[in-house]
């Protein structure tokens, strides 16, 4: 399984999300989109997932904080107590033993981030 993890600002657009995903490697092979529980129901994220035909996983705060991320964003550390929301969401969604196949990539407008993780079964 390949999970695409996202972090995004409240005023991010679908284009921001798509650009971050493209910079991380694209949607080919991605099985699920994941983000923090409080962001998962954001209309822009739900609409983006529908457009891709992919399910959304809402990741709880404890699971996000338990992940070891490669990159470290001061904003993510302050807000989420994790180095990268995108990386942590991807790793948590892909399951135990998952590994990053694309570290956090930032959309051109700086409004969204995306990382990809592959589960052990993939």
Tab-separated table of C-alpha atoms in Angstrom:
chain	number	residue	atom	x	y	z
A	1	UNK	CA	0.000	0.000	0.000
A	2	UNK	CA	1.175	3.499	-0.802
A	3	UNK	CA	-0.168	6.380	1.264
A	4	UNK	CA	0.073	10.049	0.352
A	5	UNK	CA	0.256	12.183	3.479
A	6	UNK	CA	-0.682	15.850	3.373
A	7	UNK	CA	-0.294	18.987	5.386
A	8	UNK	CA	-2.011	22.131	4.167
A	9	UNK	CA	-3.054	25.603	5.216
A	10	UNK	CA	-6.702	26.504	5.662
A	11	UNK	CA	-6.727	28.530	2.452
A	12	UNK	CA	-4.992	25.881	0.317
A	13	UNK	CA	-6.644	25.035	-2.989
A	14	UNK	CA	-7.045	21.758	-4.847
A	15	UNK	CA	-4.299	23.008	-7.148
A	16	UNK	CA	-1.981	23.403	-4.125
A	17	UNK	CA	-2.685	19.805	-3.081
A	18	UNK	CA	-2.237	18.508	-6.634
A	19	UNK	CA	1.050	20.372	-7.052
A	20	UNK	CA	2.431	18.985	-3.782
A	21	UNK	CA	1.391	15.459	-4.803
A	22	UNK	CA	2.983	15.878	-8.238
A	23	UNK	CA	6.221	17.094	-6.652
A	24	UNK	CA	6.218	14.002	-4.398
A	25	UNK	CA	5.879	11.650	-7.358
A	26	UNK	CA	2.279	11.814	-8.477
A	27	UNK	CA	-0.881	9.856	-7.812
A	28	UNK	CA	0.043	6.716	-9.775
A	29	UNK	CA	0.023	3.791	-7.375
A	30	UNK	CA	-1.322	5.794	-4.429
A	31	UNK	CA	-4.003	3.902	-2.504
A	32	UNK	CA	-5.069	6.409	0.141
A	33	UNK	CA	-4.758	10.072	1.126
A	34	UNK	CA	-4.052	10.882	4.764
A	35	UNK	CA	-3.832	13.932	6.965
A	36	UNK	CA	-4.479	15.031	10.542
A	37	UNK	CA	-7.912	14.206	11.902
A	38	UNK	CA	-8.940	17.844	12.158
A	39	UNK	CA	-7.992	18.493	8.514
A	40	UNK	CA	-9.431	15.352	6.926
A	41	UNK	CA	-12.950	16.737	6.618
A	42	UNK	CA	-11.865	20.022	5.012
A	43	UNK	CA	-13.948	20.475	1.846
A	44	UNK	CA	-10.892	21.125	-0.309
A	45	UNK	CA	-9.288	17.863	0.850
A	46	UNK	CA	-12.491	15.832	0.481
A	47	UNK	CA	-13.093	17.226	-3.012
A	48	UNK	CA	-9.491	16.523	-4.005
A	49	UNK	CA	-9.826	12.917	-2.811
A	50	UNK	CA	-13.083	12.478	-4.721
A	51	UNK	CA	-11.452	13.863	-7.856
A	52	UNK	CA	-8.712	11.229	-7.530
A	53	UNK	CA	-11.154	8.501	-6.516
A	54	UNK	CA	-9.190	7.772	-3.343
A	55	UNK	CA	-10.282	7.276	0.264
A	56	UNK	CA	-9.235	9.651	3.045
A	57	UNK	CA	-7.735	8.488	6.328
A	58	UNK	CA	-7.929	10.835	9.309
A	59	UNK	CA	-4.867	10.266	11.511
A	60	UNK	CA	-5.128	11.024	15.230
A	61	UNK	CA	-2.611	13.257	16.983
A	62	UNK	CA	-0.975	10.457	18.996
A	63	UNK	CA	-0.297	8.432	15.837
A	64	UNK	CA	1.182	11.477	14.109
A	65	UNK	CA	3.487	12.253	17.023
A	66	UNK	CA	4.678	8.623	17.167
A	67	UNK	CA	6.169	8.751	13.646
A	68	UNK	CA	9.838	9.443	12.966
A	69	UNK	CA	9.984	12.019	10.185
A	70	UNK	CA	12.958	12.801	7.985
A	71	UNK	CA	12.329	16.520	7.602
A	72	UNK	CA	11.645	19.055	10.329
A	73	UNK	CA	9.412	22.052	9.858
A	74	UNK	CA	9.392	24.529	12.754
A	75	UNK	CA	5.716	25.276	12.011
A	76	UNK	CA	4.791	21.588	12.096
A	77	UNK	CA	6.751	21.048	15.295
A	78	UNK	CA	4.950	23.928	16.973
A	79	UNK	CA	1.470	23.014	15.749
A	80	UNK	CA	1.612	19.210	15.643
A	81	UNK	CA	4.661	18.092	17.654
A	82	UNK	CA	5.999	16.302	14.572
A	83	UNK	CA	8.681	17.344	12.113
A	84	UNK	CA	6.367	16.977	9.132
A	85	UNK	CA	2.624	16.464	9.127
A	86	UNK	CA	2.785	15.108	5.569
A	87	UNK	CA	5.460	12.519	6.408
A	88	UNK	CA	3.859	11.511	9.694
A	89	UNK	CA	0.426	11.088	8.074
A	90	UNK	CA	1.862	9.021	5.215
A	91	UNK	CA	3.801	6.754	7.564
A	92	UNK	CA	0.883	6.267	9.954
A	93	UNK	CA	-1.523	5.509	7.110
A	94	UNK	CA	0.839	3.003	5.468
A	95	UNK	CA	1.080	1.040	8.717
A	96	UNK	CA	3.763	-0.560	10.882
A	97	UNK	CA	7.109	-0.898	9.158
A	98	UNK	CA	6.250	1.699	6.503
A	99	UNK	CA	9.036	3.682	4.902
A	100	UNK	CA	9.064	6.997	3.101
A	101	UNK	CA	9.481	6.822	-0.651
A	102	UNK	CA	9.207	10.601	-1.010
A	103	UNK	CA	9.958	13.010	1.805
A	104	UNK	CA	7.897	16.167	2.297
A	105	UNK	CA	7.511	18.193	-0.861
A	106	UNK	CA	6.082	21.700	-0.781
A	107	UNK	CA	3.674	23.070	-3.381
A	108	UNK	CA	4.931	25.976	-5.448
A	109	UNK	CA	2.679	28.400	-3.600
A	110	UNK	CA	3.761	27.053	-0.181
A	111	UNK	CA	0.196	26.172	0.839
A	112	UNK	CA	0.452	22.361	0.896
A	113	UNK	CA	2.937	19.588	1.544
A	114	UNK	CA	2.874	15.948	0.513
A	115	UNK	CA	4.961	12.862	1.297
A	116	UNK	CA	4.592	9.265	0.138
A	117	UNK	CA	5.080	6.140	2.245
A	118	UNK	CA	5.026	2.496	1.261
A	119	UNK	CA	3.692	-0.110	3.656
A	120	UNK	CA	5.491	-3.394	4.221
A	121	UNK	CA	2.913	-5.248	2.148
A	122	UNK	CA	3.439	-3.100	-0.957
